[in-house]
XYZ file of C-alpha atoms in Angstrom:
739
model
C 49.506 -162.642 -57.814
C 46.845 -159.998 -57.043
C 43.296 -161.285 -56.558
C 40.770 -158.804 -57.913
C 37.341 -158.528 -56.336
C 34.570 -157.311 -58.632
C 32.150 -155.166 -56.673
C 29.720 -154.647 -59.513
C 28.467 -158.226 -59.568
C 28.064 -158.729 -55.824
C 25.380 -157.737 -53.362
C 25.978 -155.310 -50.513
C 25.851 -158.157 -47.971
C 28.536 -160.221 -49.690
C 30.671 -157.101 -50.137
C 30.562 -156.395 -46.424
C 31.930 -159.891 -45.849
C 35.171 -158.554 -47.330
C 35.539 -155.666 -44.895
C 38.594 -155.410 -42.654
C 42.047 -153.986 -42.167
C 44.440 -154.679 -45.041
C 47.807 -155.606 -43.531
C 49.436 -155.868 -46.943
C 48.071 -152.581 -48.402
C 50.381 -149.600 -48.415
C 48.051 -146.704 -47.552
C 46.215 -146.079 -44.309
C 42.679 -146.451 -45.675
C 41.070 -149.685 -44.479
C 39.702 -152.269 -46.896
C 36.283 -151.627 -45.407
C 36.518 -147.925 -46.385
C 37.869 -148.850 -49.801
C 34.894 -151.151 -50.362
C 32.475 -148.376 -49.435
C 34.189 -145.983 -51.866
C 34.310 -148.612 -54.579
C 30.577 -149.287 -54.247
C 29.758 -145.658 -54.882
C 32.263 -145.357 -57.715
C 31.391 -148.754 -59.277
C 35.064 -149.786 -59.203
C 37.162 -152.890 -58.547
C 39.748 -153.126 -55.718
C 42.660 -155.442 -54.986
C 43.717 -157.252 -51.783
C 47.431 -157.998 -51.915
C 50.077 -159.609 -49.741
C 50.003 -162.252 -47.021
C 49.115 -161.290 -43.465
C 49.692 -162.615 -39.954
C 46.254 -163.020 -38.367
C 45.748 -163.128 -34.584
C 42.905 -165.013 -32.895
C 42.008 -163.133 -29.740
C 39.836 -163.333 -26.687
C 43.039 -163.498 -24.847
C 45.598 -164.794 -27.357
C 44.214 -168.184 -28.401
C 46.835 -170.827 -29.180
C 46.156 -174.153 -30.911
C 43.045 -172.758 -32.560
C 42.023 -174.097 -35.962
C 41.619 -171.729 -38.918
C 39.226 -172.267 -41.840
C 39.258 -170.300 -45.082
C 35.566 -169.739 -45.813
C 35.831 -169.847 -49.610
C 32.089 -170.074 -50.240
C 31.306 -167.418 -47.579
C 28.631 -169.573 -45.925
C 30.009 -169.168 -42.367
C 30.550 -172.939 -42.195
C 33.944 -174.529 -41.611
C 34.125 -177.371 -44.132
C 36.771 -180.096 -44.199
C 38.532 -178.858 -47.322
C 38.729 -175.323 -45.903
C 40.719 -176.173 -42.752
C 44.357 -175.075 -42.719
C 46.922 -177.660 -41.617
C 48.651 -175.392 -39.064
C 47.172 -174.250 -35.744
C 47.741 -170.826 -34.185
C 50.951 -170.346 -32.217
C 51.384 -169.325 -28.563
C 50.562 -165.724 -29.516
C 47.344 -166.746 -31.239
C 48.929 -165.983 -34.601
C 48.965 -167.707 -37.987
C 50.295 -166.575 -41.360
C 47.553 -166.333 -44.025
C 48.660 -166.503 -47.630
C 47.741 -163.896 -50.221
C 45.509 -166.453 -51.917
C 43.532 -167.208 -48.742
C 43.436 -163.613 -47.620
C 40.614 -162.765 -50.022
C 38.174 -164.942 -48.067
C 36.554 -164.624 -44.626
C 38.356 -166.628 -41.933
C 36.741 -168.809 -39.264
C 38.637 -169.642 -36.068
C 37.608 -172.777 -34.185
C 38.567 -172.832 -30.518
C 38.701 -176.499 -29.483
C 37.822 -177.631 -25.973
C 40.701 -179.468 -24.318
C 43.157 -178.441 -27.050
C 43.163 -174.654 -27.480
C 44.488 -172.368 -24.746
C 43.708 -168.770 -23.801
C 46.523 -166.521 -22.554
C 44.029 -164.903 -20.171
C 43.767 -167.924 -17.940
C 45.273 -171.184 -16.695
C 44.711 -174.414 -18.580
C 42.985 -175.383 -21.786
C 39.672 -174.141 -23.104
C 36.707 -175.858 -21.506
C 34.359 -175.014 -24.365
C 34.449 -175.154 -28.146
C 33.329 -172.115 -30.079
C 33.827 -170.399 -33.428
C 34.657 -166.832 -34.382
C 34.783 -165.230 -37.812
C 36.383 -162.213 -39.477
C 35.809 -160.686 -42.882
C 38.428 -160.868 -45.644
C 41.626 -158.975 -45.012
C 41.222 -158.556 -41.261
C 44.310 -159.037 -39.127
C 42.367 -160.167 -36.059
C 39.587 -162.664 -35.412
C 37.764 -161.660 -32.219
C 34.351 -161.730 -30.569
C 33.810 -158.265 -32.065
C 34.587 -159.255 -35.659
C 32.252 -162.206 -35.093
C 29.286 -160.170 -33.866
C 29.831 -157.585 -36.591
C 29.743 -160.341 -39.206
C 26.614 -161.942 -37.786
C 24.712 -158.651 -37.622
C 25.997 -157.309 -40.972
C 27.568 -154.327 -39.221
C 30.853 -152.579 -39.774
C 33.131 -152.454 -36.754
C 32.431 -148.708 -36.519
C 28.722 -149.459 -36.285
C 29.302 -152.263 -33.774
C 31.469 -149.975 -31.622
C 28.725 -147.364 -31.565
C 26.150 -150.001 -30.634
C 28.208 -151.339 -27.701
C 29.689 -147.958 -26.677
C 33.251 -149.043 -27.462
C 36.253 -147.423 -29.129
C 36.172 -148.455 -32.793
C 39.946 -148.220 -33.236
C 40.466 -150.534 -30.246
C 38.055 -153.317 -31.228
C 39.262 -153.223 -34.839
C 42.677 -154.520 -33.786
C 44.641 -156.124 -30.964
C 42.885 -154.730 -27.895
C 45.305 -156.583 -25.592
C 48.237 -154.736 -27.104
C 46.227 -151.499 -26.906
C 46.179 -151.810 -23.096
C 49.864 -150.899 -23.095
C 49.162 -147.376 -24.361
C 48.006 -144.715 -21.892
C 45.836 -143.231 -24.620
C 43.823 -146.396 -25.219
C 44.338 -148.316 -21.955
C 40.909 -147.747 -20.392
C 39.009 -148.391 -23.625
C 41.068 -151.511 -24.312
C 40.548 -152.912 -20.795
C 36.795 -152.461 -21.207
C 36.872 -154.119 -24.625
C 38.958 -157.028 -23.340
C 36.645 -157.583 -20.357
C 33.589 -157.510 -22.628
C 35.275 -159.931 -25.056
C 35.841 -162.408 -22.209
C 32.130 -162.258 -21.481
C 31.069 -162.616 -25.107
C 33.067 -165.810 -25.770
C 31.182 -167.632 -23.002
C 28.061 -167.101 -25.107
C 29.447 -168.183 -28.484
C 28.496 -171.582 -29.909
C 30.422 -174.193 -31.880
C 29.180 -172.808 -35.190
C 28.573 -169.275 -36.428
C 25.030 -170.298 -37.375
C 24.186 -171.365 -33.819
C 25.595 -168.121 -32.441
C 23.523 -166.166 -34.982
C 20.363 -167.777 -33.666
C 21.142 -166.478 -30.163
C 22.187 -162.957 -31.117
C 19.259 -161.233 -29.373
C 20.109 -162.930 -26.070
C 23.809 -162.145 -26.532
C 23.052 -158.463 -27.142
C 20.856 -158.333 -24.033
C 23.635 -159.944 -21.978
C 26.253 -157.563 -23.381
C 24.122 -154.678 -22.168
C 23.985 -156.157 -18.647
C 27.724 -156.802 -18.524
C 28.532 -153.356 -19.917
C 26.634 -151.774 -17.029
C 28.711 -153.759 -14.499
C 31.965 -152.823 -16.253
C 31.044 -149.121 -16.468
C 30.076 -149.053 -12.780
C 33.482 -150.382 -11.773
C 35.291 -147.969 -14.085
C 33.286 -145.066 -12.667
C 34.372 -146.199 -9.179
C 38.029 -146.048 -10.283
C 38.308 -149.844 -10.263
C 39.803 -150.200 -13.716
C 42.344 -152.791 -12.481
C 39.526 -154.926 -11.074
C 37.854 -154.830 -14.492
C 41.084 -156.041 -16.082
C 41.376 -158.940 -13.629
C 37.753 -160.108 -13.620
C 35.415 -162.372 -15.537
C 31.964 -160.948 -16.257
C 29.461 -163.709 -16.829
C 25.709 -164.241 -16.865
C 24.600 -166.711 -14.195
C 21.758 -169.220 -14.434
C 19.347 -166.562 -13.166
C 20.283 -164.195 -15.980
C 22.236 -161.779 -13.783
C 25.699 -160.390 -14.485
C 28.302 -161.733 -12.054
C 31.890 -160.665 -11.426
C 34.624 -163.169 -10.511
C 38.417 -162.890 -10.463
C 40.320 -164.455 -13.341
C 42.654 -167.248 -12.289
C 45.810 -166.255 -14.121
C 48.344 -168.513 -12.403
C 48.203 -171.432 -9.994
C 50.771 -170.092 -7.539
C 48.678 -167.058 -6.601
C 45.552 -169.246 -6.710
C 46.940 -171.613 -4.082
C 48.819 -169.097 -1.965
C 45.637 -167.296 -0.910
C 46.258 -167.620 2.850
C 43.573 -170.278 3.306
C 43.739 -173.988 4.055
C 43.043 -176.325 1.167
C 41.128 -179.584 1.492
C 41.914 -182.232 -1.092
C 39.682 -185.267 -1.575
C 41.394 -187.908 -3.699
C 39.297 -190.458 -5.524
C 40.562 -193.971 -6.122
C 41.736 -194.341 -2.541
C 39.341 -191.911 -0.819
C 42.049 -190.026 0.963
C 41.440 -186.584 2.484
C 44.322 -184.137 2.868
C 44.587 -180.712 4.441
C 47.217 -178.471 2.904
C 48.726 -175.004 3.089
C 50.636 -173.329 0.256
C 52.983 -170.456 0.985
C 56.328 -169.150 -0.268
C 56.694 -171.903 -2.832
C 56.181 -174.703 -0.307
C 53.365 -177.139 0.358
C 52.787 -178.059 4.008
C 50.497 -180.917 5.038
C 48.316 -180.089 8.051
C 46.986 -182.651 10.533
C 43.410 -183.924 10.340
C 41.119 -185.219 13.036
C 41.658 -188.844 11.999
C 45.172 -188.369 10.639
C 47.846 -186.676 12.704
C 50.861 -188.050 10.820
C 51.914 -185.652 8.117
C 54.763 -185.525 5.632
C 57.443 -182.829 5.714
C 56.931 -179.712 3.556
C 57.522 -180.053 -0.176
C 58.780 -177.436 -2.576
C 56.599 -176.930 -5.612
C 56.452 -174.899 -8.807
C 53.497 -173.944 -10.995
C 53.648 -173.910 -14.786
C 50.435 -173.117 -16.620
C 47.931 -175.785 -15.462
C 50.473 -177.998 -13.678
C 51.681 -177.933 -10.078
C 54.995 -179.785 -10.007
C 56.299 -181.222 -6.746
C 59.869 -182.086 -5.910
C 60.894 -185.702 -6.004
C 59.468 -187.968 -3.298
C 62.062 -190.411 -2.012
C 61.020 -194.014 -1.494
C 63.205 -196.827 -0.273
C 63.956 -197.928 -3.819
C 63.794 -194.828 -5.932
C 62.755 -191.202 -6.255
C 59.492 -190.245 -7.929
C 58.653 -186.767 -9.208
C 55.024 -186.006 -9.972
C 52.658 -183.194 -10.847
C 48.987 -182.310 -10.537
C 47.414 -181.455 -13.873
C 44.444 -179.130 -13.450
C 41.579 -179.630 -15.885
C 39.096 -177.251 -14.215
C 39.864 -174.178 -12.124
C 37.225 -171.962 -10.576
C 37.069 -169.608 -7.631
C 34.948 -172.185 -5.768
C 36.924 -175.376 -6.470
C 39.276 -177.082 -8.913
C 39.641 -180.533 -10.461
C 42.998 -182.160 -11.118
C 44.586 -185.553 -11.670
C 48.080 -186.684 -10.797
C 50.552 -187.358 -13.570
C 51.203 -190.950 -12.604
C 48.157 -192.616 -11.114
C 45.500 -190.374 -12.652
C 43.285 -190.338 -9.565
C 40.823 -187.449 -9.515
C 41.487 -184.638 -7.039
C 38.693 -182.385 -5.743
C 40.406 -179.290 -4.319
C 38.549 -176.678 -2.300
C 38.893 -174.173 0.548
C 35.707 -175.626 2.016
C 36.259 -177.651 5.207
C 35.596 -181.242 4.134
C 36.456 -182.608 7.579
C 33.658 -180.736 9.341
C 31.369 -180.834 6.356
C 28.243 -178.743 5.943
C 26.824 -179.980 2.633
C 24.613 -177.857 0.446
C 20.975 -178.857 0.272
C 19.844 -180.275 -3.025
C 16.361 -179.797 -4.472
C 14.364 -181.271 -7.336
C 14.923 -178.043 -9.275
C 18.638 -178.925 -9.392
C 17.807 -182.190 -11.133
C 14.646 -182.249 -13.264
C 15.076 -181.225 -16.918
C 18.683 -180.195 -16.295
C 21.747 -181.406 -18.191
C 23.955 -183.673 -16.086
C 27.138 -184.779 -17.840
C 28.702 -186.840 -15.099
C 32.453 -187.483 -14.736
C 33.408 -190.123 -12.192
C 35.780 -192.917 -11.294
C 34.019 -196.262 -11.551
C 36.515 -198.071 -9.344
C 36.884 -197.694 -5.588
C 40.526 -198.760 -5.574
C 42.265 -197.681 -8.739
C 41.144 -195.654 -11.720
C 38.466 -196.280 -14.329
C 37.683 -193.038 -16.132
C 33.925 -192.931 -16.731
C 31.547 -190.474 -18.341
C 27.747 -190.773 -18.223
C 24.711 -188.660 -18.962
C 22.184 -188.609 -16.144
C 18.551 -187.645 -16.681
C 16.115 -187.046 -13.818
C 12.386 -187.103 -14.495
C 9.529 -185.605 -12.510
C 8.109 -189.118 -11.861
C 11.201 -189.821 -9.725
C 12.814 -192.084 -12.290
C 16.303 -191.521 -13.625
C 18.503 -192.962 -16.350
C 22.256 -193.224 -16.736
C 23.731 -193.593 -20.234
C 27.373 -194.621 -20.560
C 29.120 -195.998 -23.663
C 25.759 -196.282 -25.419
C 24.207 -198.399 -22.658
C 21.373 -197.046 -20.531
C 20.418 -198.146 -17.028
C 17.477 -196.816 -15.050
C 16.433 -196.449 -11.440
C 14.539 -194.197 -9.082
C 15.503 -191.077 -7.160
C 14.240 -189.037 -4.229
C 15.334 -186.163 -1.997
C 15.695 -187.351 1.613
C 16.748 -185.984 4.998
C 20.185 -187.295 5.813
C 22.351 -186.971 8.924
C 26.051 -187.078 8.179
C 27.884 -189.993 9.867
C 29.394 -189.263 13.302
C 27.796 -185.804 13.379
C 24.528 -184.083 14.067
C 24.637 -182.276 10.749
C 21.489 -182.832 8.713
C 21.097 -182.061 5.034
C 18.994 -182.891 2.009
C 20.612 -185.692 0.051
C 19.937 -187.354 -3.295
C 19.021 -191.015 -2.833
C 19.415 -193.239 -5.876
C 18.011 -196.765 -6.077
C 19.253 -199.277 -8.629
C 16.672 -202.036 -9.247
C 19.115 -204.117 -11.303
C 21.369 -204.403 -8.264
C 18.895 -205.961 -5.815
C 17.542 -202.635 -4.673
C 20.964 -201.165 -3.904
C 20.716 -197.505 -2.955
C 23.195 -194.682 -2.468
C 22.871 -191.322 -0.753
C 24.744 -188.505 -2.449
C 25.480 -185.227 -0.687
C 26.140 -181.992 -2.545
C 29.674 -180.904 -1.696
C 29.875 -177.855 -3.968
C 28.087 -176.078 -6.814
C 28.617 -173.149 -9.170
C 27.300 -172.024 -12.548
C 29.126 -174.852 -14.308
C 28.783 -177.875 -12.122
C 27.774 -179.727 -8.972
C 30.148 -181.917 -6.952
C 28.719 -184.996 -5.245
C 30.100 -187.096 -2.421
C 28.944 -190.087 -0.373
C 30.016 -192.029 2.702
C 30.913 -195.649 3.252
C 32.158 -197.666 6.216
C 35.823 -198.593 6.193
C 37.819 -200.668 8.677
C 41.219 -199.354 9.713
C 43.808 -200.968 11.971
C 44.329 -199.231 15.315
C 47.922 -199.689 16.470
C 47.061 -198.960 20.127
C 44.203 -201.446 20.532
C 45.660 -203.853 17.953
C 42.202 -204.164 16.481
C 40.227 -202.937 13.519
C 37.849 -200.053 14.041
C 35.146 -198.778 11.752
C 35.410 -195.319 10.248
C 33.055 -193.487 7.916
C 34.987 -192.366 4.852
C 33.985 -189.491 2.583
C 34.007 -190.637 -1.033
C 34.160 -188.366 -4.083
C 31.179 -189.518 -6.119
C 31.781 -187.335 -9.154
C 31.238 -184.068 -11.017
C 28.040 -183.159 -12.848
C 28.519 -180.506 -15.549
C 25.697 -178.659 -17.288
C 27.622 -178.112 -20.540
C 28.609 -181.189 -22.534
C 31.605 -179.460 -24.162
C 33.020 -178.528 -20.770
C 32.508 -182.020 -19.391
C 33.995 -183.658 -22.492
C 37.058 -181.417 -22.374
C 37.720 -182.229 -18.705
C 37.091 -185.924 -19.224
C 39.402 -186.212 -22.245
C 42.210 -184.387 -20.440
C 41.802 -186.791 -17.516
C 41.558 -189.919 -19.673
C 44.190 -189.143 -22.293
C 46.380 -186.581 -20.554
C 49.191 -185.169 -22.671
C 48.973 -187.880 -25.333
C 47.808 -185.549 -28.115
C 44.876 -187.703 -29.169
C 43.758 -186.705 -32.675
C 40.374 -185.010 -32.937
C 39.611 -186.697 -36.251
C 41.248 -190.107 -36.143
C 39.703 -191.228 -39.438
C 41.151 -188.234 -41.262
C 44.472 -188.807 -39.500
C 44.586 -192.413 -40.750
C 43.276 -191.829 -44.269
C 46.038 -189.455 -45.324
C 46.997 -191.108 -48.644
C 50.126 -192.565 -47.065
C 51.113 -196.061 -46.039
C 51.275 -196.827 -42.344
C 53.989 -199.126 -41.038
C 53.273 -201.014 -37.843
C 55.489 -202.916 -35.410
C 55.140 -204.225 -31.879
C 57.510 -203.426 -29.033
C 59.690 -206.343 -27.950
C 57.800 -208.817 -30.149
C 55.647 -209.868 -27.245
C 52.343 -211.697 -27.778
C 51.531 -209.748 -30.942
C 51.006 -211.891 -34.055
C 54.417 -212.528 -35.644
C 53.015 -212.021 -39.150
C 51.837 -208.549 -38.170
C 55.016 -207.610 -36.370
C 56.162 -205.441 -39.292
C 53.031 -204.541 -41.259
C 52.288 -202.163 -44.103
C 48.769 -200.731 -43.967
C 46.675 -198.413 -46.122
C 43.498 -196.808 -44.718
C 40.929 -195.565 -47.241
C 37.152 -195.022 -47.237
C 36.534 -197.035 -44.081
C 38.679 -199.971 -45.161
C 42.229 -200.998 -44.328
C 44.429 -202.892 -46.759
C 47.238 -204.877 -45.129
C 50.271 -206.131 -47.044
C 51.558 -209.362 -45.546
C 55.118 -210.635 -45.320
C 54.332 -213.513 -47.725
C 53.401 -211.083 -50.500
C 49.636 -211.412 -50.105
C 47.263 -208.666 -49.046
C 43.992 -208.505 -47.183
C 41.274 -205.854 -47.028
C 38.872 -205.442 -44.108
C 36.513 -202.717 -42.950
C 37.210 -200.616 -39.882
C 35.291 -198.184 -37.674
C 36.292 -195.412 -35.283
C 34.760 -195.206 -31.821
C 36.143 -193.217 -28.880
C 39.745 -193.357 -30.178
C 39.434 -197.059 -30.860
C 40.045 -198.540 -34.292
C 37.530 -201.371 -34.541
C 37.761 -204.285 -36.986
C 34.258 -205.852 -36.756
C 34.860 -208.871 -39.020
C 37.882 -209.871 -36.954
C 36.226 -208.992 -33.638
C 39.420 -207.074 -32.964
C 40.414 -203.503 -32.109
C 43.361 -201.225 -31.469
C 43.264 -198.571 -28.739
C 44.774 -195.338 -29.987
C 46.685 -193.797 -27.026
C 49.148 -191.336 -28.621
C 49.354 -189.233 -31.798
C 52.124 -186.992 -33.041
C 53.483 -185.918 -36.397
C 56.261 -188.482 -35.958
C 54.453 -191.608 -34.791
C 51.361 -193.072 -33.130
C 51.122 -195.608 -30.314
C 48.284 -198.096 -30.013
C 47.396 -201.031 -27.803
C 46.375 -204.286 -29.448
C 43.055 -205.461 -28.006
C 43.205 -208.829 -26.283
C 47.004 -209.130 -26.298
C 47.637 -205.579 -24.934
C 50.928 -205.188 -26.755
C 52.263 -201.683 -27.411
C 52.254 -201.023 -31.166
C 54.275 -198.414 -33.038
C 52.610 -196.879 -36.116
C 54.301 -194.429 -38.427
C 54.233 -193.261 -42.046
C 58.013 -193.733 -42.134
C 58.925 -197.019 -43.794
C 60.381 -199.096 -40.973
C 60.417 -202.203 -43.189
C 63.407 -200.555 -44.856
C 64.537 -198.683 -41.777
C 67.383 -196.237 -41.754
C 69.207 -195.407 -38.570
C 68.912 -191.802 -37.422
C 72.169 -190.543 -35.925
C 72.150 -189.817 -32.207
C 74.466 -187.167 -30.789
C 75.898 -186.434 -27.362
C 73.849 -183.209 -27.363
C 70.660 -185.322 -27.519
C 71.453 -186.760 -24.082
C 74.086 -184.879 -22.096
C 72.595 -183.302 -18.953
C 69.114 -184.192 -20.124
C 66.375 -186.496 -18.873
C 64.428 -188.856 -21.105
C 61.295 -190.674 -19.998
C 61.238 -194.230 -21.332
C 58.069 -196.248 -22.024
C 58.656 -199.897 -22.894
C 57.596 -203.510 -22.493
C 59.667 -205.116 -19.735
C 58.559 -208.644 -20.561
C 59.699 -211.704 -22.439
C 57.836 -212.963 -25.496
C 55.099 -214.556 -23.374
C 53.888 -211.620 -21.303
C 53.059 -207.925 -21.461
C 54.637 -205.795 -18.753
C 54.143 -202.013 -19.192
C 57.009 -200.030 -17.767
C 58.158 -196.430 -17.454
C 61.501 -195.155 -16.162
C 63.376 -191.862 -16.006
C 66.939 -191.840 -17.336
C 69.169 -188.826 -16.707
C 72.320 -188.649 -18.780
C 75.110 -186.828 -17.007
C 78.523 -185.780 -18.171
C 81.446 -188.226 -18.311
C 79.122 -191.114 -19.138
C 77.230 -191.072 -15.830
C 73.666 -192.398 -15.983
C 71.013 -192.364 -13.234
C 67.739 -194.282 -13.266
C 64.823 -192.706 -11.390
C 67.378 -190.441 -9.701
C 69.429 -193.408 -8.438
C 73.033 -194.107 -9.375
C 73.148 -197.811 -10.233
C 76.598 -197.739 -11.804
C 75.333 -197.577 -15.389
C 77.400 -195.859 -18.043
C 76.543 -194.405 -21.438
C 78.188 -192.992 -24.559
C 77.449 -192.154 -28.188
C 79.440 -194.061 -30.802
C 78.810 -194.055 -34.545
C 75.439 -192.396 -33.948
C 74.306 -195.094 -31.501
C 73.583 -195.074 -27.758
C 75.912 -197.547 -26.090
C 76.748 -198.417 -22.500
C 77.149 -201.025 -19.793
C 74.529 -202.006 -17.223
C 75.698 -201.378 -13.668
C 73.303 -204.074 -12.491
C 74.708 -207.034 -14.404
C 77.622 -205.693 -16.447
C 75.881 -206.417 -19.748
C 76.703 -204.104 -22.653
C 73.897 -202.541 -24.679
C 73.604 -200.751 -28.009
C 70.553 -198.961 -29.373
C 69.907 -196.771 -32.390
C 67.100 -194.398 -33.344
C 64.723 -195.128 -36.200
C 62.499 -192.082 -35.495
C 63.553 -188.866 -33.800
C 62.516 -185.275 -33.209
C 63.132 -182.740 -30.424
C 60.416 -184.161 -28.148
C 60.506 -187.900 -28.748
C 62.304 -190.784 -30.365
C 61.974 -194.515 -30.983
C 65.000 -196.674 -30.160
C 65.566 -200.094 -31.642
C 68.162 -202.820 -31.743
C 69.275 -205.502 -34.165
C 69.361 -209.181 -33.323
C 70.505 -211.580 -36.032
C 69.949 -208.829 -38.565
C 66.343 -208.292 -37.517
C 64.853 -205.055 -36.148
C 63.476 -205.004 -32.618
C 61.482 -201.973 -31.434
C 62.710 -201.364 -27.883
C 61.706 -197.987 -26.369
C 59.602 -194.879 -26.877
C 61.392 -191.871 -25.356
C 59.783 -188.565 -24.407
C 61.165 -185.264 -23.158
C 57.897 -184.413 -21.414
C 57.166 -186.399 -18.250
C 53.401 -185.864 -18.392
C 53.275 -187.303 -21.912
C 55.181 -190.413 -20.845
C 53.050 -190.726 -17.703
C 49.837 -190.504 -19.710
C 50.940 -193.126 -22.242
C 52.121 -195.491 -19.532
C 48.965 -194.995 -17.492
C 46.639 -195.725 -20.396
C 48.579 -198.791 -21.488
C 48.849 -200.125 -17.950
C 45.148 -199.507 -17.257
C 44.181 -201.578 -20.323
C 46.446 -204.466 -19.330
C 44.912 -207.248 -17.158
C 45.719 -207.181 -13.455
C 46.271 -203.441 -13.643
C 47.348 -202.245 -10.222
C 47.473 -198.609 -9.195
C 50.878 -197.139 -8.342
C 52.573 -200.049 -10.092
C 55.220 -197.585 -11.197
C 56.438 -197.591 -7.589
C 57.771 -201.099 -8.126
C 59.535 -200.329 -11.366
C 62.962 -199.988 -9.819
C 62.972 -203.657 -8.872
C 61.646 -204.550 -12.327
C 64.437 -202.548 -13.903
C 67.185 -204.033 -11.766
C 66.205 -207.517 -12.960
C 66.257 -206.445 -16.604
C 69.076 -206.163 -19.086
C 67.260 -203.355 -20.819
C 68.071 -199.667 -20.666
């Protein structure tokens, strides 16, 4: 079908919204030129064919696309396409949708930019007129200012042909390389100034244009000095003083770490300080003043935002882990480990012989402070608060809707066991019997400030056989100026690779039935063990086993599904197209939820190819029907039926027979047999039958970080949560008949 656009009945402004390059049109004239000709000739034109649209700053993957059918520059719910952009920032747009402007939403913590490591730390929107094959900062600014791309290019002193298309690809041509590098560098600067909506960006267009002028001067100066490669490898940003700054882009973690300098790593949760050196693919631990014992070098690899370390051998089993980086800057980075989820503050600054930065009232008063911290000295409690400092020396801290207040002051402070004096932030908490804390400023940049504090800790001295006191540096937390940035980092820390849905209500209310079952039939209500649920308009209808039904209201809050009338809730900890996992409040059971009817379950055939020479990461309840015992183990399926558990050969065997996973436990000689009820390339759910009844046994994942994140969240919600409890899982496994 060809969609005809009448130009007679539309205004010039709405016509310009249709400008762009027509990927499906046969001649070389652009749609924008055709529109101009049609205006003068009072004619009608056609836009035909589907097109593959790219979203570019760098190539932006997992970006959301909206078809702006009413051309109001607002992304409305019924305009959002179901599919996100691929790893090349690309998405196929149908002929029907091609006639409308397209809005691309880059989502903090979900979308990724090929220019840099990790996920986007900010959310922003870009727009392109109908028929365009790219959505970029340039198409966005042209749209906002009602300019053609030719006019925008002239305004910003850019090559029109370059900014009208894929300027990254244009860098490969000698003819357009310099112009494309300049355009790409300017685009990187522009996106830092874009807002979540096109309307908000429009309101700031004068400031954006002024900043573009400043950045363009810096770029041109470098190009004139024959530093074109530096332009291509740099970020050009406007600092808090309104000046253009130049910083190297962090493209990969290996080159970031192997910079020839020593790294200091302060780990929250257990307040441990490490000194490290990265070189030639190996991590070496260096001695510290108070810690001379160091581990042998470890081999490591870096993939996107993860540094993966070789397996660490313990007496019982081998444990492989990774550091997942949620913030990377030339001054410092933030990461958490895949298993325990402690926060890591990583810097080249010497934290052993610390020289803190002085803090002033100008850093605090009337500034945004979105504070990420661990609210547990031993263990992990992911916490996020908004701090506000007033000129009357009062402050407030708002977390989970609750606000506490206190007083603050800037004081002279001498660091423990040194003669180093600095200005510190002293906070007093009147609700805690006048308790006060002194925070020192460890690091700052345009995005954030990093705070630390000291406390006295007793350690056992093997020579004197006595305890001695030592002042320990504690990572207090990270204060970010931008809420989007802070929220992105916090969610990646809290939820990890568990693919938490951005709109849980929409995810639930999808006009399908949900089927729910608990793992291992633990303490979860027997009547709800296999439930059929329907979510609609803020209510959930449950169909009971006795043929009755019940309707109650529900609410969504911070990935929790709340049932106020029951004083009950489910914690949503994992979403995928195949299934969800939740934790039942109060009983802490792991609950499977899927739109596949597991009341009338059909077994999905397993094959030898699903397992041979592959590792699967199992998450399961290792308890009886009276307890909840979160567990996670790594199973590697070798050839000839050989099975290892956490890299240990325990004598287990495995095979596939009649589409089922069968084997014998090397620990107790018990046979086992499991079948899949849900399965895709990345995950599966295994069950068993006992007396003709279905038991949900295991959730399996190909990705270790996903399994780690699910286990961590479940374990942290369970009473008597103890950090590093996965280190005792081998002994738990060896006492279990489960596999």
